[in-house]
Short mmCIF file of C-alpha atoms in Angstrom, two decimals:
data_model
loop_
_atom_site.label_atom_id
_atom_site.label_comp_id
_atom_site.label_asym_id
_atom_site.label_seq_id
_atom_site.Cartn_x
_atom_site.Cartn_y
_atom_site.Cartn_z
CA ALA A 16 97.46 20.43 44.92
CA HIS A 17 98.51 23.79 46.21
CA LYS A 18 99.00 26.99 44.29
CA ILE A 19 102.25 28.62 45.25
CA ASN A 20 102.97 32.24 44.47
CA LYS A 21 106.59 32.99 43.65
CA ASN A 22 106.37 36.17 45.74
CA ASN A 23 106.15 33.98 48.85
CA LEU A 24 109.38 32.15 48.01
CA GLY A 25 111.68 34.96 49.01
CA SER A 26 113.19 35.24 45.53
CA SER A 27 113.42 38.44 43.55
CA GLN A 28 110.75 39.34 41.02
CA GLY A 29 113.30 39.88 38.26
CA ASN A 30 112.70 37.87 35.09
CA ASN A 31 116.40 37.03 34.87
CA ARG A 32 116.19 35.18 38.18
CA GLU A 33 116.20 31.38 37.86
CA ILE A 34 113.11 29.65 39.30
CA ASN A 35 114.08 27.32 42.15
CA TYR A 36 111.84 24.28 41.66
CA PHE A 37 113.30 22.57 44.74
CA ASP A 38 112.10 25.49 46.90
CA ILE A 39 108.63 25.30 45.31
CA VAL A 40 108.35 21.61 46.25
CA LYS A 41 109.81 22.18 49.75
CA LYS A 42 107.22 24.90 50.41
CA ASP A 43 104.44 22.58 49.24
CA LEU A 44 105.72 19.71 51.45
CA LYS A 45 105.98 22.01 54.49
CA LYS A 46 102.37 23.13 53.95
CA THR A 47 101.23 19.49 53.67
CA TRP A 48 103.14 18.32 56.78
CA MET A 49 102.05 21.30 58.94
CA VAL A 50 98.50 19.92 59.18
CA ASN A 51 99.76 16.56 60.55
CA GLU A 52 99.21 16.48 64.33
CA GLY A 53 102.14 14.09 64.87
CA VAL A 54 104.66 16.61 63.53
CA GLY A 55 106.85 18.39 66.06
CA LYS A 56 109.33 20.29 63.93
CA ILE A 57 109.91 20.95 60.21
CA TYR A 58 113.29 22.34 59.21
CA GLU A 59 116.02 22.33 56.58
CA LYS A 60 119.56 21.08 57.04
CA LYS A 61 122.17 21.25 54.26
CA GLY A 62 119.37 21.71 51.72
CA ASP A 63 117.41 18.64 52.86
CA LEU A 64 113.95 18.86 54.42
CA LEU A 65 113.53 17.07 57.77
CA ILE A 66 110.24 16.29 59.51
CA GLU A 67 110.53 15.46 63.22
CA GLY A 68 107.76 13.83 65.24
CA ARG A 69 106.26 15.32 68.40
CA GLU A 70 107.60 12.37 70.37
CA GLY A 71 111.06 12.77 68.80
CA GLY A 72 112.64 10.87 65.94
CA TYR A 73 112.29 11.59 62.25
CA LEU A 74 109.02 10.95 60.46
CA SER A 75 110.50 11.72 57.05
CA THR A 76 113.60 13.13 55.42
CA TYR A 77 113.59 14.52 51.87
CA SER A 78 117.08 14.47 50.31
CA PHE A 79 116.99 17.57 48.12
CA SER A 80 120.80 17.59 48.09
CA ASN A 81 120.58 14.62 45.68
CA ALA A 82 117.30 15.56 43.95
CA LYS A 83 116.98 16.14 40.22
CA ILE A 84 114.71 18.10 37.91
CA LEU A 85 113.37 16.83 34.58
CA MET A 86 111.82 19.20 32.08
CA GLY A 87 109.59 18.58 29.08
CA ASP A 88 106.14 19.08 27.61
CA LEU A 89 103.94 16.31 29.04
CA ASN A 90 100.50 17.53 28.01
CA LYS A 91 101.51 18.81 24.54
CA ASP A 92 100.43 22.40 25.28
CA GLY A 93 103.75 23.85 24.08
CA LYS A 94 104.92 24.63 27.64
CA ASP A 95 107.43 22.60 29.64
CA GLU A 96 106.39 20.99 32.88
CA HIS A 97 109.02 20.28 35.52
CA ILE A 98 109.29 17.08 37.57
CA VAL A 99 111.29 17.15 40.79
CA ILE A 100 112.49 13.70 41.83
CA VAL A 101 113.53 13.55 45.48
CA LYS A 102 114.44 10.59 47.68
CA GLU A 103 112.25 10.32 50.78
CA ARG A 104 113.34 8.28 53.76
CA GLY A 105 111.00 7.17 56.53
CA GLY A 106 112.37 4.81 59.15
CA ASN A 107 114.73 2.39 57.41
CA VAL A 108 112.95 2.53 54.03
CA GLU A 109 113.59 4.99 51.19
CA TRP A 110 111.92 5.63 47.86
CA ASN A 111 111.66 8.30 45.16
CA ASP A 112 108.86 10.85 45.27
CA ASN A 113 107.99 12.58 41.99
CA PHE A 114 106.38 16.02 41.98
CA ILE A 115 105.12 17.68 38.81
CA ILE A 116 105.15 21.46 38.74
CA CYS A 117 102.92 23.15 36.20
CA ASN A 118 103.40 26.83 35.50
CA LYS A 119 100.16 28.73 35.98
CA ALA A 120 99.94 32.49 35.65
CA ALA A 121 103.21 34.43 35.87
CA GLY A 122 104.97 33.41 39.07
CA GLU A 123 102.29 30.90 40.17
CA PHE A 124 102.83 27.16 40.25
CA ASP A 125 100.68 24.09 40.79
CA VAL A 126 102.48 21.20 42.58
CA LYS A 127 101.09 17.67 42.44
CA GLN A 128 102.66 14.42 43.54
CA ILE A 129 102.76 11.72 40.87
CA MET A 130 101.34 8.57 42.43
CA GLY A 131 103.98 5.83 42.65
CA GLU A 132 101.95 2.84 41.52
CA VAL A 133 101.49 1.99 37.86
CA VAL A 134 97.72 1.83 37.15
CA ASN A 135 98.10 -0.93 34.54
CA PRO A 136 100.95 -3.11 35.87
CA PRO A 137 102.18 -6.23 34.06
CA ASN A 138 100.34 -9.43 35.01
CA ASN A 139 102.27 -10.38 38.11
CA GLY A 140 101.03 -10.27 41.66
CA ASP A 141 104.38 -9.42 43.19
CA GLY A 142 104.55 -5.70 42.46
CA CYS A 143 106.40 -3.18 40.36
CA TYR A 144 107.51 0.44 40.37
CA PHE A 145 108.60 2.89 37.68
CA GLU A 146 111.65 5.17 37.92
CA ILE A 147 111.26 8.26 35.74
CA GLU A 148 114.43 9.14 33.83
CA ASN A 149 113.34 11.69 31.22
CA ILE A 150 110.47 13.39 29.40
CA LYS A 151 110.15 13.23 25.62
CA ASN A 152 107.25 13.75 23.18
CA GLY A 153 104.65 13.83 25.97
CA PHE A 154 105.84 10.59 27.61
CA LEU A 155 107.85 9.69 30.71
CA TYR A 156 110.70 7.32 29.88
CA GLY A 157 112.44 5.19 32.46
CA THR A 158 112.92 1.80 34.07
CA LEU A 159 110.08 -0.45 35.16
CA HIS A 160 111.18 -2.68 38.05
CA ILE A 161 109.07 -5.86 38.21
CA CYS A 162 109.20 -8.32 41.09
CA THR A 163 109.03 -11.69 39.31
CA LYS A 164 109.35 -13.78 42.48
CA GLN A 165 108.56 -12.88 46.07
CA GLY A 166 111.08 -14.27 48.51
CA GLN A 167 110.92 -15.13 52.18
CA THR A 168 112.66 -11.78 52.78
CA LYS A 169 113.31 -8.75 50.59
CA TYR A 170 116.84 -10.06 50.06
CA ASP A 171 115.83 -13.14 48.08
CA GLU A 172 113.21 -11.51 45.83
CA ILE A 173 113.89 -11.63 42.10
CA TRP A 174 113.44 -8.39 40.14
CA GLU A 175 113.49 -7.70 36.40
CA GLU A 176 114.17 -4.29 34.84
CA ILE A 177 112.61 -3.13 31.58
CA GLN A 178 113.19 0.17 29.76
CA THR A 179 109.74 1.50 28.88
CA LYS A 180 107.55 4.59 28.80
CA CYS A 181 104.49 5.82 30.66
CA LYS A 182 101.98 8.56 30.17
CA LEU A 183 100.60 10.62 33.00
CA GLU A 184 96.82 10.29 33.53
CA LYS A 185 95.43 12.33 36.44
CA ASN A 186 98.82 12.20 38.25
CA LYS A 187 99.03 8.43 37.86
CA LEU A 188 101.50 6.45 35.76
CA GLN A 189 100.08 4.38 32.92
CA LEU A 190 102.33 2.02 30.92
CA VAL A 191 102.33 2.56 27.15
CA ASN A 192 103.19 -0.31 24.80
#
């Protein structure tokens, strides 16, 4: 997790200025990718964040143009946390990344990525993932996608969707019955 000071975001200090949570996550991602030796270039294009490899080609693309922000009190401290959900594409695969932003002192933010795996998945060996849709009463509500049958290829797998809720434990998703 990185602490990000709002003063470094290039936005005004005025209290009436809206906080740009996308920019906070972009800055955190840039800082994380900059230490990767395989990275050649990091830049923005039409609001999206693109990471190019040293040898050419894209390592990752973050589609902030289609990202969304959820807001709610997850830890029941009376303050809203913000979750930025952004689609990441690497090669020919894409998935959602979820970043939780906790407000620290005035103008300082703590950004942590929510780990994608559910720590207590249903009893099936074929995998699952949870798509966060909203925050309410300290829980994350959304759709749990469960692979009920592995196929020969990804095109003949059978998936089931269940509306459920999770709680966040140390940046990991835990199903709640």
